[in-house]
PDB file of C-alpha atoms and ligand atoms in Angstrom:
ATOM      1  CA  MET A   1     108.429  84.224 105.462  1.00  0.00           C
ATOM      2  CA  ARG A   2     110.936  86.823 106.683  1.00  0.00           C
ATOM      3  CA  LEU A   3     110.095  90.219 105.379  1.00  0.00           C
ATOM      4  CA  ILE A   4     111.478  93.747 105.633  1.00  0.00           C
ATOM      5  CA  LEU A   5     109.311  96.824 105.044  1.00  0.00           C
ATOM      6  CA  LEU A   6     111.252  99.877 103.889  1.00  0.00           C
ATOM      7  CA  GLY A   7     109.876 103.344 103.292  1.00  0.00           C
ATOM      8  CA  ALA A   8     109.889 106.988 104.288  1.00  0.00           C
ATOM      9  CA  PRO A   9     108.139 108.194 107.440  1.00  0.00           C
ATOM     10  CA  GLY A  10     104.424 107.972 106.697  1.00  0.00           C
ATOM     11  CA  ALA A  11     104.847 105.617 103.717  1.00  0.00           C
ATOM     12  CA  GLY A  12     102.518 103.154 105.426  1.00  0.00           C
ATOM     13  CA  LYS A  13     104.945 100.594 106.868  1.00  0.00           C
ATOM     14  CA  GLY A  14     103.060 100.211 110.154  1.00  0.00           C
ATOM     15  CA  THR A  15      99.656 100.143 108.463  1.00  0.00           C
ATOM     16  CA  GLN A  16     100.726  97.475 105.968  1.00  0.00           C
ATOM     17  CA  ALA A  17     102.697  95.455 108.532  1.00  0.00           C
ATOM     18  CA  GLU A  18      99.538  95.018 110.641  1.00  0.00           C
ATOM     19  CA  ARG A  19      97.498  93.885 107.631  1.00  0.00           C
ATOM     20  CA  ILE A  20     100.100  91.463 106.257  1.00  0.00           C
ATOM     21  CA  SER A  21     100.838  90.135 109.712  1.00  0.00           C
ATOM     22  CA  GLU A  22      97.186  89.185 110.085  1.00  0.00           C
ATOM     23  CA  LYS A  23      97.000  87.591 106.626  1.00  0.00           C
ATOM     24  CA  LEU A  24     100.218  85.575 106.989  1.00  0.00           C
ATOM     25  CA  GLY A  25      99.926  84.820 110.716  1.00  0.00           C
ATOM     26  CA  ILE A  26     103.425  86.079 111.527  1.00  0.00           C
ATOM     27  CA  PRO A  27     104.385  88.777 114.063  1.00  0.00           C
ATOM     28  CA  THR A  28     105.443  92.322 113.237  1.00  0.00           C
ATOM     29  CA  ILE A  29     108.575  93.661 114.838  1.00  0.00           C
ATOM     30  CA  SER A  30     108.394  97.441 114.801  1.00  0.00           C
ATOM     31  CA  THR A  31     111.480  99.092 116.263  1.00  0.00           C
ATOM     32  CA  GLY A  32     109.556 102.378 116.539  1.00  0.00           C
ATOM     33  CA  ASN A  33     106.819 100.707 118.626  1.00  0.00           C
ATOM     34  CA  ILE A  34     109.349  98.840 120.783  1.00  0.00           C
ATOM     35  CA  LEU A  35     111.213 102.104 121.489  1.00  0.00           C
ATOM     36  CA  ARG A  36     108.009 104.041 122.284  1.00  0.00           C
ATOM     37  CA  GLU A  37     107.002 101.268 124.696  1.00  0.00           C
ATOM     38  CA  ALA A  38     110.461 101.433 126.327  1.00  0.00           C
ATOM     39  CA  ILE A  39     110.101 105.204 126.753  1.00  0.00           C
ATOM     40  CA  LYS A  40     106.650 104.764 128.286  1.00  0.00           C
ATOM     41  CA  ASN A  41     108.032 102.210 130.748  1.00  0.00           C
ATOM     42  CA  GLY A  42     111.087 104.345 131.579  1.00  0.00           C
ATOM     43  CA  THR A  43     113.597 101.553 130.811  1.00  0.00           C
ATOM     44  CA  GLN A  44     117.329 102.131 130.172  1.00  0.00           C
ATOM     45  CA  THR A  45     116.778 101.697 126.438  1.00  0.00           C
ATOM     46  CA  GLY A  46     113.907 104.166 126.550  1.00  0.00           C
ATOM     47  CA  LEU A  47     116.031 106.754 128.326  1.00  0.00           C
ATOM     48  CA  LYS A  48     118.763 106.371 125.707  1.00  0.00           C
ATOM     49  CA  ALA A  49     116.353 106.570 122.770  1.00  0.00           C
ATOM     50  CA  LYS A  50     114.069 109.431 123.781  1.00  0.00           C
ATOM     51  CA  ALA A  51     116.224 112.434 122.874  1.00  0.00           C
ATOM     52  CA  PHE A  52     117.050 110.994 119.441  1.00  0.00           C
ATOM     53  CA  MET A  53     113.429 110.186 118.644  1.00  0.00           C
ATOM     54  CA  ASP A  54     112.099 113.557 119.794  1.00  0.00           C
ATOM     55  CA  GLN A  55     114.493 115.255 117.377  1.00  0.00           C
ATOM     56  CA  GLY A  56     113.691 112.905 114.502  1.00  0.00           C
ATOM     57  CA  LEU A  57     117.200 111.429 114.571  1.00  0.00           C
ATOM     58  CA  LEU A  58     118.142 107.770 114.386  1.00  0.00           C
ATOM     59  CA  VAL A  59     118.763 105.875 117.600  1.00  0.00           C
ATOM     60  CA  PRO A  60     122.363 104.486 117.596  1.00  0.00           C
ATOM     61  CA  ASP A  61     122.869 101.241 115.671  1.00  0.00           C
ATOM     62  CA  ASP A  62     124.130  99.231 118.662  1.00  0.00           C
ATOM     63  CA  VAL A  63     120.918  99.937 120.611  1.00  0.00           C
ATOM     64  CA  ILE A  64     118.745  98.869 117.665  1.00  0.00           C
ATOM     65  CA  ILE A  65     120.785  95.774 116.845  1.00  0.00           C
ATOM     66  CA  GLY A  66     120.570  94.703 120.503  1.00  0.00           C
ATOM     67  CA  ILE A  67     116.795  95.154 120.646  1.00  0.00           C
ATOM     68  CA  VAL A  68     116.147  93.311 117.391  1.00  0.00           C
ATOM     69  CA  SER A  69     118.438  90.352 117.968  1.00  0.00           C
ATOM     70  CA  GLU A  70     116.827  89.786 121.372  1.00  0.00           C
ATOM     71  CA  ARG A  71     113.342  89.987 119.850  1.00  0.00           C
ATOM     72  CA  LEU A  72     114.144  87.625 116.946  1.00  0.00           C
ATOM     73  CA  ASP A  73     115.246  84.969 119.439  1.00  0.00           C
ATOM     74  CA  GLN A  74     111.745  84.703 120.841  1.00  0.00           C
ATOM     75  CA  GLU A  75     109.574  81.691 120.174  1.00  0.00           C
ATOM     76  CA  ASP A  76     106.928  83.451 118.046  1.00  0.00           C
ATOM     77  CA  CYS A  77     109.551  84.452 115.442  1.00  0.00           C
ATOM     78  CA  ARG A  78     110.310  80.824 114.497  1.00  0.00           C
ATOM     79  CA  GLY A  79     107.801  80.799 111.628  1.00  0.00           C
ATOM     80  CA  GLY A  80     108.853  84.170 110.205  1.00  0.00           C
ATOM     81  CA  TYR A  81     108.209  87.845 110.871  1.00  0.00           C
ATOM     82  CA  ILE A  82     107.837  91.289 109.387  1.00  0.00           C
ATOM     83  CA  LEU A  83     110.460  93.889 110.242  1.00  0.00           C
ATOM     84  CA  ASP A  84     108.915  97.382 110.254  1.00  0.00           C
ATOM     85  CA  GLY A  85     111.475 100.175 110.534  1.00  0.00           C
ATOM     86  CA  MET A  86     114.602  98.030 110.788  1.00  0.00           C
ATOM     87  CA  PRO A  87     117.162  98.062 109.222  1.00  0.00           C
ATOM     88  CA  ARG A  88     117.506 101.776 108.646  1.00  0.00           C
ATOM     89  CA  THR A  89     121.254 102.056 108.039  1.00  0.00           C
ATOM     90  CA  ILE A  90     123.776  99.949 106.134  1.00  0.00           C
ATOM     91  CA  PRO A  91     125.472  98.807 109.407  1.00  0.00           C
ATOM     92  CA  GLN A  92     122.057  97.595 110.684  1.00  0.00           C
ATOM     93  CA  ALA A  93     121.454  95.699 107.422  1.00  0.00           C
ATOM     94  CA  GLN A  94     124.956  94.247 107.584  1.00  0.00           C
ATOM     95  CA  ALA A  95     124.440  93.190 111.205  1.00  0.00           C
ATOM     96  CA  LEU A  96     121.267  91.369 110.160  1.00  0.00           C
ATOM     97  CA  GLU A  97     123.142  89.602 107.326  1.00  0.00           C
ATOM     98  CA  ASP A  98     125.946  88.676 109.741  1.00  0.00           C
ATOM     99  CA  THR A  99     123.538  86.780 111.996  1.00  0.00           C
ATOM    100  CA  GLY A 100     123.014  84.378 109.080  1.00  0.00           C
ATOM    101  CA  ILE A 101     119.283  85.096 108.964  1.00  0.00           C
ATOM    102  CA  ARG A 102     117.906  84.675 105.449  1.00  0.00           C
ATOM    103  CA  ILE A 103     115.526  87.499 104.520  1.00  0.00           C
ATOM    104  CA  ASP A 104     113.069  86.422 101.816  1.00  0.00           C
ATOM    105  CA  SER A 105     111.872  89.785 100.543  1.00  0.00           C
ATOM    106  CA  VAL A 106     112.369  93.500 101.056  1.00  0.00           C
ATOM    107  CA  ILE A 107     109.339  95.599 100.185  1.00  0.00           C
ATOM    108  CA  SER A 108     109.976  99.285  99.607  1.00  0.00           C
ATOM    109  CA  ILE A 109     106.786 101.337  99.846  1.00  0.00           C
ATOM    110  CA  GLU A 110     107.384 104.229  97.449  1.00  0.00           C
ATOM    111  CA  ILE A 111     105.858 107.604  98.187  1.00  0.00           C
ATOM    112  CA  ASP A 112     106.578 111.231  97.203  1.00  0.00           C
ATOM    113  CA  ASP A 113     107.699 113.610  99.950  1.00  0.00           C
ATOM    114  CA  ALA A 114     104.750 115.928  99.199  1.00  0.00           C
ATOM    115  CA  ILE A 115     102.208 113.314 100.337  1.00  0.00           C
ATOM    116  CA  ILE A 116     103.822 112.762 103.704  1.00  0.00           C
ATOM    117  CA  GLU A 117     102.786 115.869 105.594  1.00  0.00           C
ATOM    118  CA  PRO A 118      98.992 115.417 105.328  1.00  0.00           C
ATOM    119  CA  ARG A 119      99.415 111.773 106.322  1.00  0.00           C
ATOM    120  CA  MET A 120     101.326 112.729 109.449  1.00  0.00           C
ATOM    121  CA  THR A 121      99.051 115.544 110.548  1.00  0.00           C
ATOM    122  CA  GLY A 122      96.049 113.206 110.329  1.00  0.00           C
ATOM    123  CA  ARG A 123      97.702 110.246 112.011  1.00  0.00           C
ATOM    124  CA  ARG A 124      96.553 108.954 115.387  1.00  0.00           C
ATOM    125  CA  VAL A 125      98.271 106.036 117.104  1.00  0.00           C
ATOM    126  CA  CYS A 126      97.141 103.711 119.866  1.00  0.00           C
ATOM    127  CA  SER A 127      99.040 104.319 123.077  1.00  0.00           C
ATOM    128  CA  GLY A 128      98.265 100.727 124.073  1.00  0.00           C
ATOM    129  CA  CYS A 129      99.325  98.613 121.073  1.00  0.00           C
ATOM    130  CA  GLY A 130     100.843 101.110 118.610  1.00  0.00           C
ATOM    131  CA  SER A 131      98.262 100.601 115.810  1.00  0.00           C
ATOM    132  CA  SER A 132      98.138 103.446 113.276  1.00  0.00           C
ATOM    133  CA  TYR A 133      94.970 105.268 112.160  1.00  0.00           C
ATOM    134  CA  HIS A 134      94.213 108.332 110.062  1.00  0.00           C
ATOM    135  CA  ILE A 135      91.364 110.735 110.772  1.00  0.00           C
ATOM    136  CA  SER A 136      90.123 110.563 107.162  1.00  0.00           C
ATOM    137  CA  ALA A 137      91.977 107.787 105.265  1.00  0.00           C
ATOM    138  CA  ASN A 138      91.685 105.127 107.989  1.00  0.00           C
ATOM    139  CA  PRO A 139      89.488 106.209 110.906  1.00  0.00           C
ATOM    140  CA  PRO A 140      88.823 103.901 113.876  1.00  0.00           C
ATOM    141  CA  LYS A 141      85.260 102.551 114.332  1.00  0.00           C
ATOM    142  CA  ASN A 142      84.832 104.715 117.442  1.00  0.00           C
ATOM    143  CA  GLU A 143      86.522 108.097 117.510  1.00  0.00           C
ATOM    144  CA  GLY A 144      89.616 108.206 119.689  1.00  0.00           C
ATOM    145  CA  VAL A 145      89.514 104.464 120.503  1.00  0.00           C
ATOM    146  CA  CYS A 146      91.704 101.675 119.070  1.00  0.00           C
ATOM    147  CA  ASP A 147      89.782  98.966 117.126  1.00  0.00           C
ATOM    148  CA  VAL A 148      92.339  96.340 118.123  1.00  0.00           C
ATOM    149  CA  CYS A 149      92.777  96.812 121.879  1.00  0.00           C
ATOM    150  CA  GLY A 150      90.400  99.592 122.959  1.00  0.00           C
ATOM    151  CA  GLY A 151      93.315 101.828 123.985  1.00  0.00           C
ATOM    152  CA  PRO A 152      93.203 105.622 123.632  1.00  0.00           C
ATOM    153  CA  LEU A 153      94.454 107.169 120.365  1.00  0.00           C
ATOM    154  CA  VAL A 154      97.063 109.923 120.609  1.00  0.00           C
ATOM    155  CA  ILE A 155      99.227 112.096 118.371  1.00  0.00           C
ATOM    156  CA  ARG A 156     102.826 110.907 118.217  1.00  0.00           C
ATOM    157  CA  ARG A 157     105.345 113.287 119.785  1.00  0.00           C
ATOM    158  CA  ASP A 158     107.504 113.209 116.656  1.00  0.00           C
ATOM    159  CA  ASP A 159     104.665 114.051 114.250  1.00  0.00           C
ATOM    160  CA  THR A 160     105.112 117.824 114.450  1.00  0.00           C
ATOM    161  CA  PRO A 161     105.838 119.287 110.976  1.00  0.00           C
ATOM    162  CA  GLU A 162     109.395 120.254 111.939  1.00  0.00           C
ATOM    163  CA  THR A 163     110.309 116.829 113.296  1.00  0.00           C
ATOM    164  CA  VAL A 164     108.682 115.139 110.306  1.00  0.00           C
ATOM    165  CA  ARG A 165     110.955 117.246 108.053  1.00  0.00           C
ATOM    166  CA  HIS A 166     114.002 116.044 110.018  1.00  0.00           C
ATOM    167  CA  ARG A 167     112.890 112.435 109.814  1.00  0.00           C
ATOM    168  CA  LEU A 168     112.451 112.778 106.069  1.00  0.00           C
ATOM    169  CA  GLU A 169     115.968 114.232 105.667  1.00  0.00           C
ATOM    170  CA  VAL A 170     117.384 111.383 107.725  1.00  0.00           C
ATOM    171  CA  PHE A 171     115.489 108.911 105.545  1.00  0.00           C
ATOM    172  CA  HIS A 172     117.014 110.320 102.357  1.00  0.00           C
ATOM    173  CA  GLN A 173     120.505 110.553 103.870  1.00  0.00           C
ATOM    174  CA  GLU A 174     120.744 107.244 105.699  1.00  0.00           C
ATOM    175  CA  THR A 175     117.966 104.820 104.880  1.00  0.00           C
ATOM    176  CA  GLU A 176     117.252 105.164 101.173  1.00  0.00           C
ATOM    177  CA  ALA A 177     120.652 103.613 100.363  1.00  0.00           C
ATOM    178  CA  LEU A 178     119.300 100.304 101.683  1.00  0.00           C
ATOM    179  CA  LYS A 179     117.357  99.942  98.462  1.00  0.00           C
ATOM    180  CA  GLY A 180     120.671  99.560  96.603  1.00  0.00           C
ATOM    181  CA  PHE A 181     121.934  97.141  99.269  1.00  0.00           C
ATOM    182  CA  TYR A 182     118.954  94.793  98.842  1.00  0.00           C
ATOM    183  CA  GLN A 183     118.716  95.316  95.083  1.00  0.00           C
ATOM    184  CA  LYS A 184     122.216  93.816  94.810  1.00  0.00           C
ATOM    185  CA  LEU A 185     121.054  90.834  96.838  1.00  0.00           C
ATOM    186  CA  GLY A 186     118.092  90.446  94.442  1.00  0.00           C
ATOM    187  CA  LYS A 187     115.534  90.875  97.218  1.00  0.00           C
ATOM    188  CA  LEU A 188     114.078  94.329  96.579  1.00  0.00           C
ATOM    189  CA  ARG A 189     110.455  94.802  95.447  1.00  0.00           C
ATOM    190  CA  LEU A 190     109.087  98.321  94.830  1.00  0.00           C
ATOM    191  CA  ILE A 191     105.428  98.971  95.672  1.00  0.00           C
ATOM    192  CA  GLU A 192     103.463 102.140  94.842  1.00  0.00           C
ATOM    193  CA  GLY A 193     102.460 103.656  98.179  1.00  0.00           C
ATOM    194  CA  ASN A 194     100.251 106.436  96.893  1.00  0.00           C
ATOM    195  CA  GLN A 195      97.056 104.447  96.457  1.00  0.00           C
ATOM    196  CA  PRO A 196      94.314 103.263  98.824  1.00  0.00           C
ATOM    197  CA  ILE A 197      95.524 101.170 101.772  1.00  0.00           C
ATOM    198  CA  GLU A 198      93.890  97.931 100.561  1.00  0.00           C
ATOM    199  CA  ASP A 199      95.433  98.343  97.072  1.00  0.00           C
ATOM    200  CA  VAL A 200      98.902  98.669  98.596  1.00  0.00           C
ATOM    201  CA  THR A 201      98.256  95.451 100.569  1.00  0.00           C
ATOM    202  CA  ARG A 202      97.093  93.675  97.393  1.00  0.00           C
ATOM    203  CA  ASP A 203     100.240  94.740  95.510  1.00  0.00           C
ATOM    204  CA  ILE A 204     102.470  93.563  98.363  1.00  0.00           C
ATOM    205  CA  MET A 205     100.748  90.161  98.518  1.00  0.00           C
ATOM    206  CA  THR A 206     101.128  89.820  94.739  1.00  0.00           C
ATOM    207  CA  ALA A 207     104.818  90.757  94.929  1.00  0.00           C
ATOM    208  CA  LEU A 208     105.288  88.108  97.631  1.00  0.00           C
ATOM    209  CA  GLY A 209     103.481  85.537  95.506  1.00  0.00           C
ATOM    210  CA  VAL A 210     100.973  84.686  98.256  1.00  0.00           C
TER     211      VAL A 210
HETATM  212  P1  AP5 B 301     109.112 104.746 113.304  1.00  0.00           P
HETATM  213  O1  AP5 B 301     108.077 104.607 114.320  1.00  0.00           O
HETATM  214  O2  AP5 B 301     109.514 103.575 112.529  1.00  0.00           O
HETATM  215  O3  AP5 B 301     108.715 105.954 112.351  1.00  0.00           O
HETATM  216  P2  AP5 B 301     108.950 106.214 110.779  1.00  0.00           P
HETATM  217  O4  AP5 B 301     109.860 105.356 110.025  1.00  0.00           O
HETATM  218  O5  AP5 B 301     109.240 107.656 110.703  1.00  0.00           O
HETATM  219  O6  AP5 B 301     107.650 105.787 110.135  1.00  0.00           O
HETATM  220  P3  AP5 B 301     106.211 106.074 110.633  1.00  0.00           P
HETATM  221  O7  AP5 B 301     105.833 105.124 111.695  1.00  0.00           O
HETATM  222  O8  AP5 B 301     106.075 107.534 110.902  1.00  0.00           O
HETATM  223  O9  AP5 B 301     105.406 105.804 109.286  1.00  0.00           O
HETATM  224  P4  AP5 B 301     104.790 104.461 108.704  1.00  0.00           P
HETATM  225  O10 AP5 B 301     105.499 104.170 107.409  1.00  0.00           O
HETATM  226  O11 AP5 B 301     104.747 103.382 109.708  1.00  0.00           O
HETATM  227  O12 AP5 B 301     103.357 104.991 108.343  1.00  0.00           O
HETATM  228  P5  AP5 B 301     101.910 104.614 108.942  1.00  0.00           P
HETATM  229  O13 AP5 B 301     101.524 103.252 108.509  1.00  0.00           O
HETATM  230  O14 AP5 B 301     101.817 104.961 110.368  1.00  0.00           O
HETATM  231  O15 AP5 B 301     110.413 105.360 114.002  1.00  0.00           O
HETATM  232  C1  AP5 B 301     110.316 106.455 114.869  1.00  0.00           C
HETATM  233  C2  AP5 B 301     111.678 106.838 115.398  1.00  0.00           C
HETATM  234  O16 AP5 B 301     112.248 105.726 116.122  1.00  0.00           O
HETATM  235  C3  AP5 B 301     112.729 107.184 114.357  1.00  0.00           C
HETATM  236  O17 AP5 B 301     112.645 108.531 113.962  1.00  0.00           O
HETATM  237  C4  AP5 B 301     114.017 106.868 115.110  1.00  0.00           C
HETATM  238  O18 AP5 B 301     114.331 107.890 116.013  1.00  0.00           O
HETATM  239  C5  AP5 B 301     113.635 105.637 115.923  1.00  0.00           C
HETATM  240  N1  AP5 B 301     113.920 104.367 115.212  1.00  0.00           N
HETATM  241  C6  AP5 B 301     113.011 103.409 114.874  1.00  0.00           C
HETATM  242  N2  AP5 B 301     113.611 102.395 114.240  1.00  0.00           N
HETATM  243  C7  AP5 B 301     114.925 102.714 114.173  1.00  0.00           C
HETATM  244  C8  AP5 B 301     116.059 102.068 113.605  1.00  0.00           C
HETATM  245  N3  AP5 B 301     115.967 100.860 112.980  1.00  0.00           N
HETATM  246  N4  AP5 B 301     117.255 102.690 113.704  1.00  0.00           N
HETATM  247  C9  AP5 B 301     117.392 103.880 114.331  1.00  0.00           C
HETATM  248  N5  AP5 B 301     116.350 104.550 114.873  1.00  0.00           N
HETATM  249  C10 AP5 B 301     115.130 103.971 114.796  1.00  0.00           C
HETATM  250  O19 AP5 B 301     101.039 105.653 108.069  1.00  0.00           O
HETATM  251  C11 AP5 B 301     101.117 107.051 108.272  1.00  0.00           C
HETATM  252  C12 AP5 B 301      99.733 107.686 108.232  1.00  0.00           C
HETATM  253  O20 AP5 B 301      99.216 107.580 106.907  1.00  0.00           O
HETATM  254  C13 AP5 B 301      98.694 106.991 109.142  1.00  0.00           C
HETATM  255  O21 AP5 B 301      97.810 107.963 109.599  1.00  0.00           O
HETATM  256  C14 AP5 B 301      97.985 106.016 108.184  1.00  0.00           C
HETATM  257  O22 AP5 B 301      96.657 105.734 108.602  1.00  0.00           O
HETATM  258  C15 AP5 B 301      98.014 106.782 106.884  1.00  0.00           C
HETATM  259  N6  AP5 B 301      98.118 105.926 105.692  1.00  0.00           N
HETATM  260  C16 AP5 B 301      98.883 104.784 105.573  1.00  0.00           C
HETATM  261  N7  AP5 B 301      98.758 104.276 104.333  1.00  0.00           N
HETATM  262  C17 AP5 B 301      97.926 105.111 103.649  1.00  0.00           C
HETATM  263  C18 AP5 B 301      97.413 105.120 102.304  1.00  0.00           C
HETATM  264  N8  AP5 B 301      97.757 104.163 101.426  1.00  0.00           N
HETATM  265  N9  AP5 B 301      96.599 106.137 101.954  1.00  0.00           N
HETATM  266  C19 AP5 B 301      96.255 107.118 102.839  1.00  0.00           C
HETATM  267  N10 AP5 B 301      96.698 107.154 104.126  1.00  0.00           N
HETATM  268  C20 AP5 B 301      97.521 106.166 104.519  1.00  0.00           C
HETATM  269 MG1   MG B 302     105.312 103.184 111.722  1.00  0.00          MG
HETATM  270 ZN1   ZN B 303      95.507  99.442 120.358  1.00  0.00          ZN
END
């Protein structure tokens, strides 16, 4: 199963990717998490990406396409994967098509802009493994500590209200058009994102027929 998760910032891509990944036994490839890790480690890619991410802008397509094609070549991707946060532009989607990879389904998690801000202000992420939590909707078992890896939970640098507004604009300008791209290929499935986390997961699994 090769799956793409589309959706606005805060739609729940990361949250759902973790849950589906566990159920289907396939890895999640989150470009956001890979870039944050690169920044933390001070790599060349991280240095290139940081200024874009801090402003809520997209990292250039060539950087993203390089990261993802390298990742998809790894052994654990043989049996399928979930792409969280890639593609985000038509050139990225086209680059993915050009590799000859057959994507089975594209799930778009639909959410109104008005719901995004409270989700972002309450979000905490693990600085170890990137897992997403929410102080009220999805709290960790122990406050401030990741359930998965025990790492400390932090607020993402790009979760300030102003940067979230930029990210949302960028989503509407550059990423939303991907729905049309995948609709034409007959791969798009729309899922209501404004419902409890487990209900979103159930609807995705139903849409996938698993
Ligand atoms: P990325 O990390 O992908 O950020 P994003 O797309 O803005 O999405 P988020 O991670 O903010 O939201 P999410 O949908 O994963 O929501 P989550 O599950 O955490 O990208 C960051 C940056 O990296 C970009 O701005 C760009 O600069 C760069 N980048 C990355 N990929 C790129 C690419 N392909 N091309 C170019 N640049 C790229 O949920 C949010 C919160 O809500 C959490 O607190 C969660 O617990 C809570 N929540 C989730 N679901 C529910 C629910 N159903 N009900 C209540 N609360 C919920
Ligand atoms: Mg995410
Ligand atoms: Zn963790």
